[in-house]
PDB file of C-alpha atoms and ligand atoms in Angstrom:
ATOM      1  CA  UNK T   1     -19.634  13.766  10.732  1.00 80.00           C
ATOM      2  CA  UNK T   2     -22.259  16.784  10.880  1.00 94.00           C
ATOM      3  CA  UNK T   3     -19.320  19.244  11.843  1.00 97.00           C
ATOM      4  CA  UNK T   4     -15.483  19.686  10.696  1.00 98.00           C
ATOM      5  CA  UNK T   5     -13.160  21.844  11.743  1.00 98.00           C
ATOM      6  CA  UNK T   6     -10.709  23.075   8.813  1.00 98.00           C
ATOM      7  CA  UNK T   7      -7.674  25.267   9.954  1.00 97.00           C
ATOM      8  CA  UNK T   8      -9.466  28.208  11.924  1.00 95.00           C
ATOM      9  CA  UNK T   9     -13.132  27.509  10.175  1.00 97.00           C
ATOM     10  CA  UNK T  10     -16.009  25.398  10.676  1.00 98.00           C
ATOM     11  CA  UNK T  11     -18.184  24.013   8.642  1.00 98.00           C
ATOM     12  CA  UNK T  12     -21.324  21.952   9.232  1.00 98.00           C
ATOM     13  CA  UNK T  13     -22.913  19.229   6.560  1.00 98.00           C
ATOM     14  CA  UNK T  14     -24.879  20.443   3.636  1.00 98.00           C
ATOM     15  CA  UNK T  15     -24.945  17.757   0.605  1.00 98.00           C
ATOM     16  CA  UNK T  16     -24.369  14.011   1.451  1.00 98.00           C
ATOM     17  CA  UNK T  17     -22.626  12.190  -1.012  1.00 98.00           C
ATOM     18  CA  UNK T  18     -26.055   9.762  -1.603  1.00 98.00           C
ATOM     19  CA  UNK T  19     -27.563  12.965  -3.023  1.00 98.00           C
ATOM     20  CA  UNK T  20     -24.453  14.446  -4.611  1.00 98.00           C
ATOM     21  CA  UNK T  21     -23.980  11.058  -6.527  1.00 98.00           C
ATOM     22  CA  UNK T  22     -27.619  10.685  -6.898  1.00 98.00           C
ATOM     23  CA  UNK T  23     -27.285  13.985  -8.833  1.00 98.00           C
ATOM     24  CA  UNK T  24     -24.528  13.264 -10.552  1.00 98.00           C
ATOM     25  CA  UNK T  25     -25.922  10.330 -12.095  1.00 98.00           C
ATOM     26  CA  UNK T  26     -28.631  12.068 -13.250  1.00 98.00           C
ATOM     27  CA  UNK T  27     -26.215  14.448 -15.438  1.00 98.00           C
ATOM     28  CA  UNK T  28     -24.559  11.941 -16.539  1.00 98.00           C
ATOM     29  CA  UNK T  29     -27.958  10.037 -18.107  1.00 98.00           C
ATOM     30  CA  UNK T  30     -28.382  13.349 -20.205  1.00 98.00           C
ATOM     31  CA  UNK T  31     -24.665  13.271 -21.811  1.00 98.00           C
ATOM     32  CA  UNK T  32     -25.583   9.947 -22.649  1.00 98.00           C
ATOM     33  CA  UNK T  33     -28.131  10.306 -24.113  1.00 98.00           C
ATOM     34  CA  UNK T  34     -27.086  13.665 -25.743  1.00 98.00           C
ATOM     35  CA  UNK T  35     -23.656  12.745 -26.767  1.00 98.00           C
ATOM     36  CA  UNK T  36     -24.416   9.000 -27.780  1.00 98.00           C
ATOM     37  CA  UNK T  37     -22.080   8.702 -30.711  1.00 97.00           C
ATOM     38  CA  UNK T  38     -19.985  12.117 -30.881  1.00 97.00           C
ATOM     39  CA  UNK T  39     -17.437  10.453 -28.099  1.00 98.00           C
ATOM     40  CA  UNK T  40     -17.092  13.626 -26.673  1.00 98.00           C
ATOM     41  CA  UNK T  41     -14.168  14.916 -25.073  1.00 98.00           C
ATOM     42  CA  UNK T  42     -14.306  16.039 -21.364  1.00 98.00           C
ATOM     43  CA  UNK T  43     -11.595  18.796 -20.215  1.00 97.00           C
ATOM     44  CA  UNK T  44     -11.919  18.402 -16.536  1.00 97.00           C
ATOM     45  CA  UNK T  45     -10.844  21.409 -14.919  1.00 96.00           C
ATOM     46  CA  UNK T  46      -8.104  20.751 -11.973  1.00 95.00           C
ATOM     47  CA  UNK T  47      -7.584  20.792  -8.816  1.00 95.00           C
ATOM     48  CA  UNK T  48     -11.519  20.919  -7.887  1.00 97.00           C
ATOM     49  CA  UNK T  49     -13.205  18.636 -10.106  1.00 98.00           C
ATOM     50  CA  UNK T  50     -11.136  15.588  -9.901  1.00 98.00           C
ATOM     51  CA  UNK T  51     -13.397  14.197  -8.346  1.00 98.00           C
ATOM     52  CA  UNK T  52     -16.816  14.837  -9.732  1.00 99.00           C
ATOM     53  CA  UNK T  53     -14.856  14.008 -13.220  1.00 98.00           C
ATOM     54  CA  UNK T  54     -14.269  10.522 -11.982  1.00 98.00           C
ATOM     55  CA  UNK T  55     -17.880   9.999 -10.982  1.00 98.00           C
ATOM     56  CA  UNK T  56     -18.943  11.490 -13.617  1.00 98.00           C
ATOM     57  CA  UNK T  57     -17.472   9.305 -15.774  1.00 98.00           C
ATOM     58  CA  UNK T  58     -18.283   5.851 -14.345  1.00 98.00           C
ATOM     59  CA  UNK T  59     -21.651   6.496 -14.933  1.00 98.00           C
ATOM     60  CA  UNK T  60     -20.913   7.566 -18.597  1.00 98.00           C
ATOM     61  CA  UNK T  61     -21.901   4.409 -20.585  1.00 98.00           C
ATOM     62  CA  UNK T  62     -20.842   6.110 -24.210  1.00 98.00           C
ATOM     63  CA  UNK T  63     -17.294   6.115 -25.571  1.00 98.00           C
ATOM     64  CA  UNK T  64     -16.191   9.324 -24.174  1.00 98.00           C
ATOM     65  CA  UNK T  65     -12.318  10.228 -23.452  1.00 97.00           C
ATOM     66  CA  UNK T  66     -11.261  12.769 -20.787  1.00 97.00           C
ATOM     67  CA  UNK T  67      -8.444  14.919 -20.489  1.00 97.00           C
ATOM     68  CA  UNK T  68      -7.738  17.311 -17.378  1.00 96.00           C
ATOM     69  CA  UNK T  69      -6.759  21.608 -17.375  1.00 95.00           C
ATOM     70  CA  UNK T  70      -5.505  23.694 -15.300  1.00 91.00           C
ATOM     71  CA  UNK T  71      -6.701  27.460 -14.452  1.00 79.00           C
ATOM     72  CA  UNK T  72      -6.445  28.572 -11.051  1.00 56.00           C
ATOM     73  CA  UNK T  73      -7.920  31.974  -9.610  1.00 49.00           C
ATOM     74  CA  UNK T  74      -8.932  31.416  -6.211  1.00 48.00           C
ATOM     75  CA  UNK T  75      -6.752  31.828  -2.587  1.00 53.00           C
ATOM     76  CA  UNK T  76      -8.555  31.532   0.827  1.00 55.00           C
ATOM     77  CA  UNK T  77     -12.462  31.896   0.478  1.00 56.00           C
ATOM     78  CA  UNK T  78     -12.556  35.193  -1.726  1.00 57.00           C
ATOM     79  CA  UNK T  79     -12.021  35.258  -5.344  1.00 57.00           C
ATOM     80  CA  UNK T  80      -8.631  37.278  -6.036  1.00 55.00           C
ATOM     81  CA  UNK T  81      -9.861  38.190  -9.166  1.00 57.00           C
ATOM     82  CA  UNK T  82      -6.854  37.211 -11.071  1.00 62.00           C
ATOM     83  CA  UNK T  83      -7.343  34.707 -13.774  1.00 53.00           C
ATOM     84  CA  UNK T  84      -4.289  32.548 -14.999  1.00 64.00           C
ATOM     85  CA  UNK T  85      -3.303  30.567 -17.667  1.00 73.00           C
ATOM     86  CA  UNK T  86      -5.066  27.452 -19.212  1.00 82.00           C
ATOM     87  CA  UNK T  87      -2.135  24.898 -19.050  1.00 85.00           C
ATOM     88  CA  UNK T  88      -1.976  21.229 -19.723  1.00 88.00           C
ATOM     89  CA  UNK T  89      -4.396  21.181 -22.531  1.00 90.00           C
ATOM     90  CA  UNK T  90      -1.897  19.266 -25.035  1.00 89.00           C
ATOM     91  CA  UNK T  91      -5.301  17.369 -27.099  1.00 90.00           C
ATOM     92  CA  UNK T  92      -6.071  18.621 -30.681  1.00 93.00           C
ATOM     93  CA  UNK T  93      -9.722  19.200 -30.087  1.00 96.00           C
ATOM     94  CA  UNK T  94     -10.094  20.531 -33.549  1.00 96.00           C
ATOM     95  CA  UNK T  95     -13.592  19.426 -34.772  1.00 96.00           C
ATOM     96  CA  UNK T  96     -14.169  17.643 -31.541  1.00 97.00           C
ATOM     97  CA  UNK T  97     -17.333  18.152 -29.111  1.00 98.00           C
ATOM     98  CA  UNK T  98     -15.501  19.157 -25.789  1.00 98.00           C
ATOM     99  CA  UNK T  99     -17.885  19.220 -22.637  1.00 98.00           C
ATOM    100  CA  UNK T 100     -15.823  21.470 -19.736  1.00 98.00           C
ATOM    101  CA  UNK T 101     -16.160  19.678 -16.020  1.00 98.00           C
ATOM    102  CA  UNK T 102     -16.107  22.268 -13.355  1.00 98.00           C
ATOM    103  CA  UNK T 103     -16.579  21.397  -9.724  1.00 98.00           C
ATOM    104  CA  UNK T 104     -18.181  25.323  -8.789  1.00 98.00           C
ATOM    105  CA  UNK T 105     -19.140  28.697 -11.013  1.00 98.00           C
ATOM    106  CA  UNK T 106     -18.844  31.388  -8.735  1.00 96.00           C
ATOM    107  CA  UNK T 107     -18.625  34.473 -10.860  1.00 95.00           C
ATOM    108  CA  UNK T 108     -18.411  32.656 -13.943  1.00 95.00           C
ATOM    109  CA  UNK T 109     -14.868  34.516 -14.634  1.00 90.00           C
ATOM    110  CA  UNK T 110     -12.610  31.381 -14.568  1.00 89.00           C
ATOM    111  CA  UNK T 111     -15.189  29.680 -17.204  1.00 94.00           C
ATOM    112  CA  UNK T 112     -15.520  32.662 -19.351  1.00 93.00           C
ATOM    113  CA  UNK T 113     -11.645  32.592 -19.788  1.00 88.00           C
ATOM    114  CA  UNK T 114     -11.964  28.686 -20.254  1.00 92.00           C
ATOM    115  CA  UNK T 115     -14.335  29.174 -23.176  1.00 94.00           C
ATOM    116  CA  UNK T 116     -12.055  31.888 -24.736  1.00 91.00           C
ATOM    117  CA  UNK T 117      -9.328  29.876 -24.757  1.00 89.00           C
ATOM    118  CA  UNK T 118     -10.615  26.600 -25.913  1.00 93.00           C
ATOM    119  CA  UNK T 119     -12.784  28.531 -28.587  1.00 93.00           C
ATOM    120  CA  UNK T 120      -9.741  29.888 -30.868  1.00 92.00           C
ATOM    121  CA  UNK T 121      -9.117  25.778 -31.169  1.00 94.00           C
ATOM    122  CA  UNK T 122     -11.851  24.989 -33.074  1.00 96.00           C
ATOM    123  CA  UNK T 123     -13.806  22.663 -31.090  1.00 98.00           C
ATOM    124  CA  UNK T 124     -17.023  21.174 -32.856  1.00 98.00           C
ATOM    125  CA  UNK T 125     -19.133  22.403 -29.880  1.00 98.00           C
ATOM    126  CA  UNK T 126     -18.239  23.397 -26.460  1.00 98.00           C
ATOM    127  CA  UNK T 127     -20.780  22.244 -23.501  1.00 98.00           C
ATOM    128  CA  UNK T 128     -20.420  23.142 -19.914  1.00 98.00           C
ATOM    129  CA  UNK T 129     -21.051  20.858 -17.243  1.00 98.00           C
ATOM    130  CA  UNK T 130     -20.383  21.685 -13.188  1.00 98.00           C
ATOM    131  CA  UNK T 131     -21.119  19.740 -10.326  1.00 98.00           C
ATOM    132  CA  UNK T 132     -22.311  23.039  -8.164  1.00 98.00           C
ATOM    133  CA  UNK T 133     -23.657  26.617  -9.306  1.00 98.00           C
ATOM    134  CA  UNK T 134     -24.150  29.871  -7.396  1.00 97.00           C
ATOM    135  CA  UNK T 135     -26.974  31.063  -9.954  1.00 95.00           C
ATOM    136  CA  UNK T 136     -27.012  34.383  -7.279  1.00 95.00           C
ATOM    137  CA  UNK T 137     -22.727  35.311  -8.080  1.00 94.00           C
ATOM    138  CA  UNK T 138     -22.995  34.513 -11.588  1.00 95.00           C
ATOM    139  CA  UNK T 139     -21.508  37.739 -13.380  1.00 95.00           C
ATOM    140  CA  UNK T 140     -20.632  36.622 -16.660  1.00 94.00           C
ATOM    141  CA  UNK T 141     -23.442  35.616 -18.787  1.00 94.00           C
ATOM    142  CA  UNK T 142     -23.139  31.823 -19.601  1.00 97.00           C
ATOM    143  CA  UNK T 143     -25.217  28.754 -21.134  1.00 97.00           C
ATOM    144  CA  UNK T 144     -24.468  26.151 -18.777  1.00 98.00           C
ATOM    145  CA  UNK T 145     -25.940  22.895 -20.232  1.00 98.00           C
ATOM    146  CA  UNK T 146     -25.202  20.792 -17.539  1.00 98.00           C
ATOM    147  CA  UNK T 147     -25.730  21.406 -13.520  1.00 98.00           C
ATOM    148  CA  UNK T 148     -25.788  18.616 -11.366  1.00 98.00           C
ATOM    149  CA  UNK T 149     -26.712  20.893  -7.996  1.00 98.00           C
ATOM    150  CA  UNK T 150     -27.759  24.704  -7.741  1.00 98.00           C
ATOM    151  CA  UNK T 151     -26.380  26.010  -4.167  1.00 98.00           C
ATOM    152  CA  UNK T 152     -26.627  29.382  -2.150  1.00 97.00           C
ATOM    153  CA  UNK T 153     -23.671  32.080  -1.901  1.00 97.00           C
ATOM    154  CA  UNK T 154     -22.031  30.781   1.020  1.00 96.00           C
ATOM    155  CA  UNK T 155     -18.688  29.259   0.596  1.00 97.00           C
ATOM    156  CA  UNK T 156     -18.117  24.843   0.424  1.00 98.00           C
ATOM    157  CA  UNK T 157     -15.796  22.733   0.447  1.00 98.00           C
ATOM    158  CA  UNK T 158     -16.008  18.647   0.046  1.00 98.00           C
ATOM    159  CA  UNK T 159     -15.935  16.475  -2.433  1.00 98.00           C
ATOM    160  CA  UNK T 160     -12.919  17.990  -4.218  1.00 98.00           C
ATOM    161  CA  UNK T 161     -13.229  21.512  -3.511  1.00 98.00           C
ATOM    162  CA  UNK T 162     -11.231  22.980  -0.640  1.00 98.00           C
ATOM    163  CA  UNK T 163     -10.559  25.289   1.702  1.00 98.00           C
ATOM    164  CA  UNK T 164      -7.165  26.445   1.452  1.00 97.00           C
ATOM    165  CA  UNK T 165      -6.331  22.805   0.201  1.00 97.00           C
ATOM    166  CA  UNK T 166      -7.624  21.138   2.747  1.00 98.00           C
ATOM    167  CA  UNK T 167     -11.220  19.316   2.260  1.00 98.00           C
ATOM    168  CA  UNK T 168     -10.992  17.878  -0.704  1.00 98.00           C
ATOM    169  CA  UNK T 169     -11.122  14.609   0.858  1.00 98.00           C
ATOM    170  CA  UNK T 170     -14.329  14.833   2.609  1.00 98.00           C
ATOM    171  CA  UNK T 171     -16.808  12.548   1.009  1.00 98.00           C
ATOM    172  CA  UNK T 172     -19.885  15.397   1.601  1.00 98.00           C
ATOM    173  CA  UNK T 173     -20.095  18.771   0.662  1.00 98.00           C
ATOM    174  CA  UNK T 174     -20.097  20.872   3.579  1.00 98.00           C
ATOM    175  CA  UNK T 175     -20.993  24.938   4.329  1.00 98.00           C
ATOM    176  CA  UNK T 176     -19.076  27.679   6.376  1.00 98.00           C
ATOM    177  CA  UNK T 177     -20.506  28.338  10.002  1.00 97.00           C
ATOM    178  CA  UNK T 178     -20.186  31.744  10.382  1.00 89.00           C
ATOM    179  CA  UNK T 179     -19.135  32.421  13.568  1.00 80.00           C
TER     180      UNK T 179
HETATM  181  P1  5GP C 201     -15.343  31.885 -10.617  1.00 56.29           P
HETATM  182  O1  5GP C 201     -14.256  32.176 -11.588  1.00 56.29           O
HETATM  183  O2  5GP C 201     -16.574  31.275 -11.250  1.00 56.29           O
HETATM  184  O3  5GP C 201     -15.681  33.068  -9.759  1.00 56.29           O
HETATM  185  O4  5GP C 201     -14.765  30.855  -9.577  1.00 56.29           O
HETATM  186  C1  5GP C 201     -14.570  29.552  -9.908  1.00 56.29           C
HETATM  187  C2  5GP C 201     -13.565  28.915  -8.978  1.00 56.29           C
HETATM  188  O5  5GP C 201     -13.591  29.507  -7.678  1.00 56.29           O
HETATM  189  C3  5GP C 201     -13.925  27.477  -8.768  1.00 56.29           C
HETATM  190  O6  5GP C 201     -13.345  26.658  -9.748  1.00 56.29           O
HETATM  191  C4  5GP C 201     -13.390  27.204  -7.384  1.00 56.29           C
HETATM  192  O7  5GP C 201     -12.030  26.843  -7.457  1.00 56.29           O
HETATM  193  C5  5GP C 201     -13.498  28.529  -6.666  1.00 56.29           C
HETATM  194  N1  5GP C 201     -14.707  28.621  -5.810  1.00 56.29           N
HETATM  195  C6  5GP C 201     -15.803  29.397  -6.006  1.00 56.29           C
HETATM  196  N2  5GP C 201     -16.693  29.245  -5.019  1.00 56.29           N
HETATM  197  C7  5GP C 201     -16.155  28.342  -4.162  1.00 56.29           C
HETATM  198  C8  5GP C 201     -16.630  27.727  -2.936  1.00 56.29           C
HETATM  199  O8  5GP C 201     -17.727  27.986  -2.403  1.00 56.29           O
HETATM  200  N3  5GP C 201     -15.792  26.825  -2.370  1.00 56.29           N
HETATM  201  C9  5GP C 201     -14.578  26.492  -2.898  1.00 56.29           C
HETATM  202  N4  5GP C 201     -13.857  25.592  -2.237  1.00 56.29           N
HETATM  203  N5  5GP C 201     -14.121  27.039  -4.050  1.00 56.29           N
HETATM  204  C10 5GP C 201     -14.900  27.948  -4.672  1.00 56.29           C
HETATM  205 MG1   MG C 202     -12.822  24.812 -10.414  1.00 56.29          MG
END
């Protein structure tokens, strides 16, 4: 499919999944070699990344564990600005290195209050990884250790991300049409 048609929006093919899992394979060789023996914790940041976090971790040969967050801020295609609560984090990560899995940083806002929460918890260290970054939105300064794929402003959906909850299931990443 080069074209879908979500609610009143089209968008046309941008990422396969061959090079999105090609990609995140190739993130997933650092942590393994950078996280051999600390079996790190991933927090994998929900709805969007459910399913980068599963690929991500079947190609994650270290012991690892992985938990999953919650900390919506998004309606529609325009960030509302309004950042929410962290729920569902019910792990002592005390003394534990935590890696955060986002599927997208946008403005950086929703991992910037990610960070602030999991930081008065006492993690050992606290690495981000995200499947997709808009390096040309990013607001909030942030050391992101781990990108799997640097993209352009324009809104996606695919592979977990969606477009007013629909999309997710797509198996590429696709990009608006403007019309
Ligand atoms: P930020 O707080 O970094 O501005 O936004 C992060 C959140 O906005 C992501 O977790 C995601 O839910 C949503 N988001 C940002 N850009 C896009 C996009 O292009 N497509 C979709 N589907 N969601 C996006
Ligand atoms: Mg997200």
């Amino acid at each position: 499919m080069s074209e879908v048609t979500i609610k009143d929006k089209r968008f046309r093919i941008f990422i396969p999944e061959a090079e999105i899992l090609g990609r995140v394979k190739t993130v997933a060789d650092r942590m393994n070699q950078d996280l051999a023996g600390k079996n790190p914790l991933l927090l994998a940041v929900l709805n969007g990344s459910f399913m980068f976090a599963a690929d991500l971790m079947r190609y994650l040969t270290i012991p690892c564990e992985i938990s999953f967050v919650k900390l919506a801020s998004y309606q529609g295609i325009a960030s509302t600005g309004e950042i929410k609560e962290v729920i569902g984090l019910n792990e002592d990560i005390t003394d534990r290195p935590v890696v955060v899995v986002e599927d997208i940083i946008d403005t950086g806002a929703t991992m910037k209050r990610m960070l602030e929460t999991l930081g008065t918890r006492r993690p050992a260290s606290i690495d981000i990884c995200t499947l997709l970054l808009k390096p040309g939105k990013l607001k909030v300064p942030l050391d992101i250790k781990y990108t799997a794929i640097e993209i352009p402003n324009d809104f996606i959906v695919g592979y977990g991300l969606d477009y007013d909850q629909q999309g997710r299931n797509l198996r590429d990443i696709y990009t608006l049409v403007e019309e």
